[in-house]
């Protein structure tokens, strides 16, 4: 269903009951890479952090522990039902729709978003707001899905299923072709020390990296976005492969782009 703000978030909890498990599998899969990047940025005691699209909250929990009692973390999401921040004194959880609301400006040493902006057709405008939320010298880290590694993979059911799912998601306003643009978009907004990498996890069937992909595609189909798969055995054969520990497949690649606001 579309709204005047663009498309409804396709993985919202209204259609399906698997959302918490999908969010946790996503966290298990990408947290090691994200945490490594946050450590290298130097996130530490006393930092003020903004985590947008906090989901089930693992990154917010890590930030809360890292910044300690002198720091604080604002955890914002359209849907705050999967993370309440209970027991975390330095965390404020705020319901916020990035399509129409802006986070506080000029306040944060770190702004982080993972797998959020790709869902929002207003993503360029949202990026403006995230840059504006940085205090001088503050870091922005944005991690978004990117499909281009799949185009180099030749034929095969896995490539076909993932690209078909991403095409179905595009009709709902999602893109996996924006991550590659992030470094240029960061520079155009005046950020400094900009760099980016692509993380493309190669993981065995049954691992969280494939579980979250499978749960996402199942939810997509059940949410009314069918995917067209012509390869042998079709989607059911792919599901079996994604659970076979002897099969290694590429999970959804992420572009991780970072840059910092100029120090005045
Ligand atoms: C794929 S999940 C990623 C969750 C978390 N960032 C992670 O990587 O573990 C996308 C998150 O973005 C949130 N989201 C979607 N549309 C949003 C919007 N318009 N404003 C704020 N958050 C939104 C969803 O509720 C969900 O928690």
mmCIF file of C-alpha atoms and ligand atoms in Angstrom:
data_model
loop_
_atom_site.group_PDB
_atom_site.id
_atom_site.type_symbol
_atom_site.label_atom_id
_atom_site.label_comp_id
_atom_site.label_asym_id
_atom_site.label_seq_id
_atom_site.Cartn_x
_atom_site.Cartn_y
_atom_site.Cartn_z
ATOM 1 C CA UNK A 1 0.000 0.000 0.000
ATOM 2 C CA UNK A 2 1.293 3.466 -0.840
ATOM 3 C CA UNK A 3 1.012 6.506 1.354
ATOM 4 C CA UNK A 4 1.480 10.181 0.509
ATOM 5 C CA UNK A 5 4.950 9.802 2.059
ATOM 6 C CA UNK A 6 5.939 7.109 -0.438
ATOM 7 C CA UNK A 7 5.556 3.389 0.008
ATOM 8 C CA UNK A 8 4.677 1.646 3.237
ATOM 9 C CA UNK A 9 7.688 -0.068 4.849
ATOM 10 C CA UNK A 10 7.441 -3.538 3.275
ATOM 11 C CA UNK A 11 8.764 -5.519 6.229
ATOM 12 C CA UNK A 12 6.499 -3.973 8.838
ATOM 13 C CA UNK A 13 5.122 -6.315 11.478
ATOM 14 C CA UNK A 14 1.537 -6.094 10.263
ATOM 15 C CA UNK A 15 1.851 -8.817 7.622
ATOM 16 C CA UNK A 16 3.881 -11.442 9.438
ATOM 17 C CA UNK A 17 4.888 -12.868 12.783
ATOM 18 C CA UNK A 18 8.535 -13.635 11.855
ATOM 19 C CA UNK A 19 9.734 -10.018 12.162
ATOM 20 C CA UNK A 20 11.630 -10.375 15.482
ATOM 21 C CA UNK A 21 13.514 -13.471 14.269
ATOM 22 C CA UNK A 22 14.292 -11.766 10.944
ATOM 23 C CA UNK A 23 15.668 -8.698 12.728
ATOM 24 C CA UNK A 24 17.769 -10.853 15.086
ATOM 25 C CA UNK A 25 19.181 -12.928 12.198
ATOM 26 C CA UNK A 26 20.052 -9.679 10.424
ATOM 27 C CA UNK A 27 21.864 -8.461 13.544
ATOM 28 C CA UNK A 28 23.774 -11.738 13.995
ATOM 29 C CA UNK A 29 24.818 -11.531 10.406
ATOM 30 C CA UNK A 30 25.987 -7.896 10.146
ATOM 31 C CA UNK A 31 26.855 -6.827 13.710
ATOM 32 C CA UNK A 32 30.469 -8.086 13.621
ATOM 33 C CA UNK A 33 31.225 -5.885 10.582
ATOM 34 C CA UNK A 34 29.297 -2.890 11.949
ATOM 35 C CA UNK A 35 30.888 -3.110 15.405
ATOM 36 C CA UNK A 36 34.363 -3.341 13.858
ATOM 37 C CA UNK A 37 33.694 -0.177 11.862
ATOM 38 C CA UNK A 38 32.322 1.663 14.925
ATOM 39 C CA UNK A 39 35.387 0.634 16.951
ATOM 40 C CA UNK A 40 37.697 1.899 14.216
ATOM 41 C CA UNK A 41 35.834 5.242 14.197
ATOM 42 C CA UNK A 42 36.802 5.516 17.856
ATOM 43 C CA UNK A 43 33.326 5.567 19.420
ATOM 44 C CA UNK A 44 34.000 5.908 23.129
ATOM 45 C CA UNK A 45 33.022 7.206 26.552
ATOM 46 C CA UNK A 46 30.841 10.301 26.562
ATOM 47 C CA UNK A 47 29.857 10.222 22.865
ATOM 48 C CA UNK A 48 26.351 11.322 21.836
ATOM 49 C CA UNK A 49 25.041 8.907 19.233
ATOM 50 C CA UNK A 50 21.996 8.713 16.983
ATOM 51 C CA UNK A 51 20.943 5.275 15.737
ATOM 52 C CA UNK A 52 18.184 5.578 13.117
ATOM 53 C CA UNK A 53 16.018 2.579 12.266
ATOM 54 C CA UNK A 54 17.206 0.820 15.407
ATOM 55 C CA UNK A 55 15.167 -2.347 14.691
ATOM 56 C CA UNK A 56 15.690 -4.950 17.428
ATOM 57 C CA UNK A 57 18.350 -2.717 19.011
ATOM 58 C CA UNK A 58 21.650 -4.662 19.039
ATOM 59 C CA UNK A 59 23.719 -1.726 17.735
ATOM 60 C CA UNK A 60 21.994 0.645 20.174
ATOM 61 C CA UNK A 61 22.834 -1.752 23.043
ATOM 62 C CA UNK A 62 26.474 -1.882 21.926
ATOM 63 C CA UNK A 63 26.650 1.924 21.668
ATOM 64 C CA UNK A 64 25.014 2.317 25.073
ATOM 65 C CA UNK A 65 27.655 0.122 26.673
ATOM 66 C CA UNK A 66 30.487 1.809 24.787
ATOM 67 C CA UNK A 67 29.566 5.463 25.506
ATOM 68 C CA UNK A 68 28.844 4.710 29.173
ATOM 69 C CA UNK A 69 27.061 6.891 31.740
ATOM 70 C CA UNK A 70 28.556 10.139 30.398
ATOM 71 C CA UNK A 71 27.282 9.439 26.879
ATOM 72 C CA UNK A 72 23.816 9.017 25.424
ATOM 73 C CA UNK A 73 22.147 7.240 22.531
ATOM 74 C CA UNK A 74 18.997 8.374 20.760
ATOM 75 C CA UNK A 75 17.438 5.305 19.117
ATOM 76 C CA UNK A 76 14.828 6.285 16.544
ATOM 77 C CA UNK A 77 12.497 4.067 14.536
ATOM 78 C CA UNK A 78 9.153 4.189 12.787
ATOM 79 C CA UNK A 79 8.187 1.107 14.795
ATOM 80 C CA UNK A 80 9.536 1.012 18.350
ATOM 81 C CA UNK A 81 7.785 -2.234 19.309
ATOM 82 C CA UNK A 82 10.883 -4.426 18.825
ATOM 83 C CA UNK A 83 13.219 -2.448 21.098
ATOM 84 C CA UNK A 84 12.195 -0.442 24.143
ATOM 85 C CA UNK A 85 15.625 0.368 25.587
ATOM 86 C CA UNK A 86 14.424 -0.921 28.964
ATOM 87 C CA UNK A 87 17.206 -0.994 31.565
ATOM 88 C CA UNK A 88 19.522 1.254 29.523
ATOM 89 C CA UNK A 89 19.767 4.561 31.399
ATOM 90 C CA UNK A 90 21.681 6.412 28.683
ATOM 91 C CA UNK A 91 19.276 5.428 25.858
ATOM 92 C CA UNK A 92 16.197 7.301 24.689
ATOM 93 C CA UNK A 93 13.938 5.421 22.263
ATOM 94 C CA UNK A 94 11.913 7.758 20.072
ATOM 95 C CA UNK A 95 9.214 6.972 17.514
ATOM 96 C CA UNK A 96 10.200 8.936 14.419
ATOM 97 C CA UNK A 97 9.214 8.705 10.749
ATOM 98 C CA UNK A 98 12.306 9.682 8.775
ATOM 99 C CA UNK A 99 10.147 10.447 5.726
ATOM 100 C CA UNK A 100 8.537 13.425 7.422
ATOM 101 C CA UNK A 101 10.490 14.154 10.629
ATOM 102 C CA UNK A 102 14.076 15.303 11.148
ATOM 103 C CA UNK A 103 16.273 14.228 14.064
ATOM 104 C CA UNK A 104 17.726 17.008 16.273
ATOM 105 C CA UNK A 105 20.349 19.091 14.445
ATOM 106 C CA UNK A 106 24.039 19.602 15.267
ATOM 107 C CA UNK A 107 24.051 17.290 18.308
ATOM 108 C CA UNK A 108 25.750 14.005 17.539
ATOM 109 C CA UNK A 109 29.317 12.679 17.525
ATOM 110 C CA UNK A 110 28.027 9.658 15.597
ATOM 111 C CA UNK A 111 25.008 9.063 13.385
ATOM 112 C CA UNK A 112 24.506 5.482 12.199
ATOM 113 C CA UNK A 113 21.917 3.854 9.934
ATOM 114 C CA UNK A 114 21.969 0.272 8.636
ATOM 115 C CA UNK A 115 19.543 -1.071 6.023
ATOM 116 C CA UNK A 116 17.087 1.785 6.534
ATOM 117 C CA UNK A 117 17.506 4.462 3.844
ATOM 118 C CA UNK A 118 17.278 1.984 0.969
ATOM 119 C CA UNK A 119 13.632 1.466 1.967
ATOM 120 C CA UNK A 120 12.775 5.157 1.753
ATOM 121 C CA UNK A 121 12.160 6.830 -1.629
ATOM 122 C CA UNK A 122 12.962 10.109 0.173
ATOM 123 C CA UNK A 123 16.466 8.757 0.949
ATOM 124 C CA UNK A 124 18.449 11.722 -0.420
ATOM 125 C CA UNK A 125 16.440 14.134 1.725
ATOM 126 C CA UNK A 126 16.830 11.828 4.748
ATOM 127 C CA UNK A 127 20.593 11.817 4.162
ATOM 128 C CA UNK A 128 20.534 15.651 4.318
ATOM 129 C CA UNK A 129 18.847 15.380 7.721
ATOM 130 C CA UNK A 130 21.381 12.823 9.012
ATOM 131 C CA UNK A 131 24.281 15.067 7.949
ATOM 132 C CA UNK A 132 22.577 18.032 9.649
ATOM 133 C CA UNK A 133 22.321 15.985 12.864
ATOM 134 C CA UNK A 134 26.147 15.814 13.164
ATOM 135 C CA UNK A 135 28.042 18.171 15.391
ATOM 136 C CA UNK A 136 31.324 19.568 13.959
ATOM 137 C CA UNK A 137 33.754 16.657 13.550
ATOM 138 C CA UNK A 138 30.979 14.065 14.077
ATOM 139 C CA UNK A 139 30.969 10.824 12.067
ATOM 140 C CA UNK A 140 28.227 9.513 9.780
ATOM 141 C CA UNK A 141 28.224 5.758 9.049
ATOM 142 C CA UNK A 142 25.581 4.509 6.604
ATOM 143 C CA UNK A 143 25.360 0.824 5.639
ATOM 144 C CA UNK A 144 23.043 -0.047 2.767
ATOM 145 C CA UNK A 145 22.217 -3.054 0.592
ATOM 146 C CA UNK A 146 24.023 -3.239 -2.736
ATOM 147 C CA UNK A 147 23.244 -5.714 -5.495
ATOM 148 C CA UNK A 148 26.173 -5.206 -7.883
ATOM 149 C CA UNK A 149 28.328 -8.111 -6.570
ATOM 150 C CA UNK A 150 25.543 -10.489 -7.700
ATOM 151 C CA UNK A 151 25.879 -9.351 -11.321
ATOM 152 C CA UNK A 152 29.383 -10.825 -11.473
ATOM 153 C CA UNK A 153 28.233 -14.243 -10.256
ATOM 154 C CA UNK A 154 27.251 -15.845 -13.586
ATOM 155 C CA UNK A 155 24.127 -17.997 -13.781
ATOM 156 C CA UNK A 156 22.562 -19.905 -10.972
ATOM 157 C CA UNK A 157 19.460 -20.198 -8.857
ATOM 158 C CA UNK A 158 20.874 -18.132 -5.974
ATOM 159 C CA UNK A 159 21.689 -15.142 -8.185
ATOM 160 C CA UNK A 160 18.268 -15.435 -9.858
ATOM 161 C CA UNK A 161 16.337 -15.607 -6.562
ATOM 162 C CA UNK A 162 18.172 -12.684 -4.943
ATOM 163 C CA UNK A 163 17.900 -10.433 -8.007
ATOM 164 C CA UNK A 164 14.202 -11.362 -8.453
ATOM 165 C CA UNK A 165 13.521 -10.514 -4.799
ATOM 166 C CA UNK A 166 15.345 -7.190 -5.122
ATOM 167 C CA UNK A 167 13.368 -6.410 -8.299
ATOM 168 C CA UNK A 168 10.095 -7.168 -6.463
ATOM 169 C CA UNK A 169 11.213 -4.901 -3.619
ATOM 170 C CA UNK A 170 11.980 -2.113 -6.094
ATOM 171 C CA UNK A 171 8.307 -2.005 -7.034
ATOM 172 C CA UNK A 172 7.682 -1.185 -3.345
ATOM 173 C CA UNK A 173 10.140 1.728 -3.365
ATOM 174 C CA UNK A 174 13.280 -0.121 -2.141
ATOM 175 C CA UNK A 175 16.634 0.107 -3.887
ATOM 176 C CA UNK A 176 19.832 -1.930 -3.672
ATOM 177 C CA UNK A 177 21.534 0.373 -6.196
ATOM 178 C CA UNK A 178 22.067 3.383 -3.925
ATOM 179 C CA UNK A 179 24.866 2.175 -1.642
ATOM 180 C CA UNK A 180 27.432 2.597 -4.454
ATOM 181 C CA UNK A 181 26.544 6.323 -4.624
ATOM 182 C CA UNK A 182 27.079 7.036 -0.941
ATOM 183 C CA UNK A 183 30.704 8.260 -1.076
ATOM 184 C CA UNK A 184 29.813 10.865 -3.752
ATOM 185 C CA UNK A 185 26.627 11.828 -1.868
ATOM 186 C CA UNK A 186 28.666 12.275 1.333
ATOM 187 C CA UNK A 187 31.220 14.510 -0.434
ATOM 188 C CA UNK A 188 28.445 16.537 -2.080
ATOM 189 C CA UNK A 189 27.139 17.269 1.418
ATOM 190 C CA UNK A 190 30.526 18.547 2.578
ATOM 191 C CA UNK A 191 31.623 15.513 4.606
ATOM 192 C CA UNK A 192 35.371 14.923 4.958
ATOM 193 C CA UNK A 193 37.572 11.809 5.295
ATOM 194 C CA UNK A 194 35.004 9.906 3.204
ATOM 195 C CA UNK A 195 35.596 6.211 2.477
ATOM 196 C CA UNK A 196 33.480 3.159 1.666
ATOM 197 C CA UNK A 197 33.761 -0.629 1.439
ATOM 198 C CA UNK A 198 31.497 -3.441 0.249
ATOM 199 C CA UNK A 199 30.948 -6.339 2.647
ATOM 200 C CA UNK A 200 29.636 -9.439 0.870
ATOM 201 C CA UNK A 201 29.449 -12.293 3.407
ATOM 202 C CA UNK A 202 29.923 -15.804 1.958
ATOM 203 C CA UNK A 203 28.089 -18.051 4.386
ATOM 204 C CA UNK A 204 26.829 -21.652 4.692
ATOM 205 C CA UNK A 205 23.197 -22.743 4.452
ATOM 206 C CA UNK A 206 21.455 -22.549 7.821
ATOM 207 C CA UNK A 207 23.541 -19.557 8.984
ATOM 208 C CA UNK A 208 21.950 -16.278 10.072
ATOM 209 C CA UNK A 209 23.213 -14.634 6.863
ATOM 210 C CA UNK A 210 20.975 -16.874 4.779
ATOM 211 C CA UNK A 211 18.214 -17.188 7.365
ATOM 212 C CA UNK A 212 17.544 -13.430 7.306
ATOM 213 C CA UNK A 213 17.582 -13.446 3.505
ATOM 214 C CA UNK A 214 15.129 -16.375 3.417
ATOM 215 C CA UNK A 215 12.830 -14.850 6.054
ATOM 216 C CA UNK A 216 12.907 -11.535 4.171
ATOM 217 C CA UNK A 217 11.942 -13.173 0.860
ATOM 218 C CA UNK A 218 9.227 -15.280 2.568
ATOM 219 C CA UNK A 219 7.816 -12.099 4.115
ATOM 220 C CA UNK A 220 7.995 -10.301 0.797
ATOM 221 C CA UNK A 221 5.971 -13.044 -0.885
ATOM 222 C CA UNK A 222 3.433 -13.266 1.936
ATOM 223 C CA UNK A 223 3.157 -9.460 1.938
ATOM 224 C CA UNK A 224 1.861 -9.570 -1.647
ATOM 225 C CA UNK A 225 5.103 -9.137 -3.668
ATOM 226 C CA UNK A 226 5.528 -12.419 -5.617
ATOM 227 C CA UNK A 227 8.929 -13.174 -7.181
ATOM 228 C CA UNK A 228 9.449 -14.773 -10.622
ATOM 229 C CA UNK A 229 11.974 -17.666 -10.523
ATOM 230 C CA UNK A 230 12.484 -19.847 -13.623
ATOM 231 C CA UNK A 231 15.562 -21.871 -12.531
ATOM 232 C CA UNK A 232 15.298 -25.638 -11.800
ATOM 233 C CA UNK A 233 13.249 -26.354 -8.688
ATOM 234 C CA UNK A 234 12.291 -22.701 -8.356
ATOM 235 C CA UNK A 235 12.047 -20.899 -5.049
ATOM 236 C CA UNK A 236 11.436 -24.110 -3.024
ATOM 237 C CA UNK A 237 14.732 -25.593 -4.277
ATOM 238 C CA UNK A 238 16.521 -22.347 -3.282
ATOM 239 C CA UNK A 239 14.947 -22.505 0.191
ATOM 240 C CA UNK A 240 16.342 -26.041 0.638
ATOM 241 C CA UNK A 241 19.807 -24.896 -0.487
ATOM 242 C CA UNK A 242 19.674 -21.969 1.930
ATOM 243 C CA UNK A 243 19.275 -24.491 4.766
ATOM 244 C CA UNK A 244 21.949 -26.936 3.601
ATOM 245 C CA UNK A 245 25.151 -26.479 5.657
ATOM 246 C CA UNK A 246 27.249 -27.863 2.769
ATOM 247 C CA UNK A 247 26.132 -25.072 0.426
ATOM 248 C CA UNK A 248 27.979 -21.733 0.647
ATOM 249 C CA UNK A 249 26.244 -18.671 -0.790
ATOM 250 C CA UNK A 250 26.724 -14.892 -0.842
ATOM 251 C CA UNK A 251 24.350 -13.126 1.533
ATOM 252 C CA UNK A 252 23.136 -9.610 0.731
ATOM 253 C CA UNK A 253 26.151 -7.308 0.287
ATOM 254 C CA UNK A 254 26.287 -4.006 2.174
ATOM 255 C CA UNK A 255 28.105 -0.823 1.244
ATOM 256 C CA UNK A 256 29.428 0.813 4.402
ATOM 257 C CA UNK A 257 30.225 4.493 3.831
ATOM 258 C CA UNK A 258 31.696 6.834 6.411
ATOM 259 C CA UNK A 259 32.556 10.518 6.519
ATOM 260 C CA UNK A 260 32.816 13.290 9.082
ATOM 261 C CA UNK A 261 31.444 16.801 9.372
ATOM 262 C CA UNK A 262 34.017 19.558 9.060
ATOM 263 C CA UNK A 263 35.505 20.748 12.358
ATOM 264 C CA UNK A 264 34.792 24.456 12.631
HETATM 265 C C1 LIG B 1 15.868 -3.829 7.818
HETATM 266 S S1 LIG B 1 15.474 -3.110 9.369
HETATM 267 C C2 LIG B 1 17.106 -2.739 9.984
HETATM 268 C C3 LIG B 1 17.155 -2.627 11.486
HETATM 269 C C4 LIG B 1 18.513 -2.246 12.081
HETATM 270 N N1 LIG B 1 18.997 -0.988 11.525
HETATM 271 C C5 LIG B 1 19.538 -3.328 11.841
HETATM 272 O O1 LIG B 1 20.298 -3.234 10.875
HETATM 273 O O2 LIG B 1 19.587 -4.289 12.647
HETATM 274 C C6 LIG B 1 14.859 -1.504 8.919
HETATM 275 C C7 LIG B 1 14.424 -0.652 10.100
HETATM 276 O O3 LIG B 1 14.070 0.650 9.598
HETATM 277 C C8 LIG B 1 12.865 1.064 10.216
HETATM 278 N N2 LIG B 1 12.169 2.013 9.330
HETATM 279 C C9 LIG B 1 11.529 1.755 8.162
HETATM 280 N N3 LIG B 1 10.961 2.871 7.673
HETATM 281 C C10 LIG B 1 11.269 3.868 8.543
HETATM 282 C C11 LIG B 1 10.954 5.266 8.608
HETATM 283 N N4 LIG B 1 10.211 5.837 7.662
HETATM 284 N N5 LIG B 1 11.414 5.995 9.654
HETATM 285 C C12 LIG B 1 12.154 5.401 10.637
HETATM 286 N N6 LIG B 1 12.480 4.086 10.631
HETATM 287 C C13 LIG B 1 12.040 3.323 9.605
HETATM 288 C C14 LIG B 1 12.088 -0.234 10.405
HETATM 289 O O4 LIG B 1 11.051 -0.107 11.370
HETATM 290 C C15 LIG B 1 13.195 -1.196 10.813
HETATM 291 O O5 LIG B 1 13.417 -1.199 12.200
#
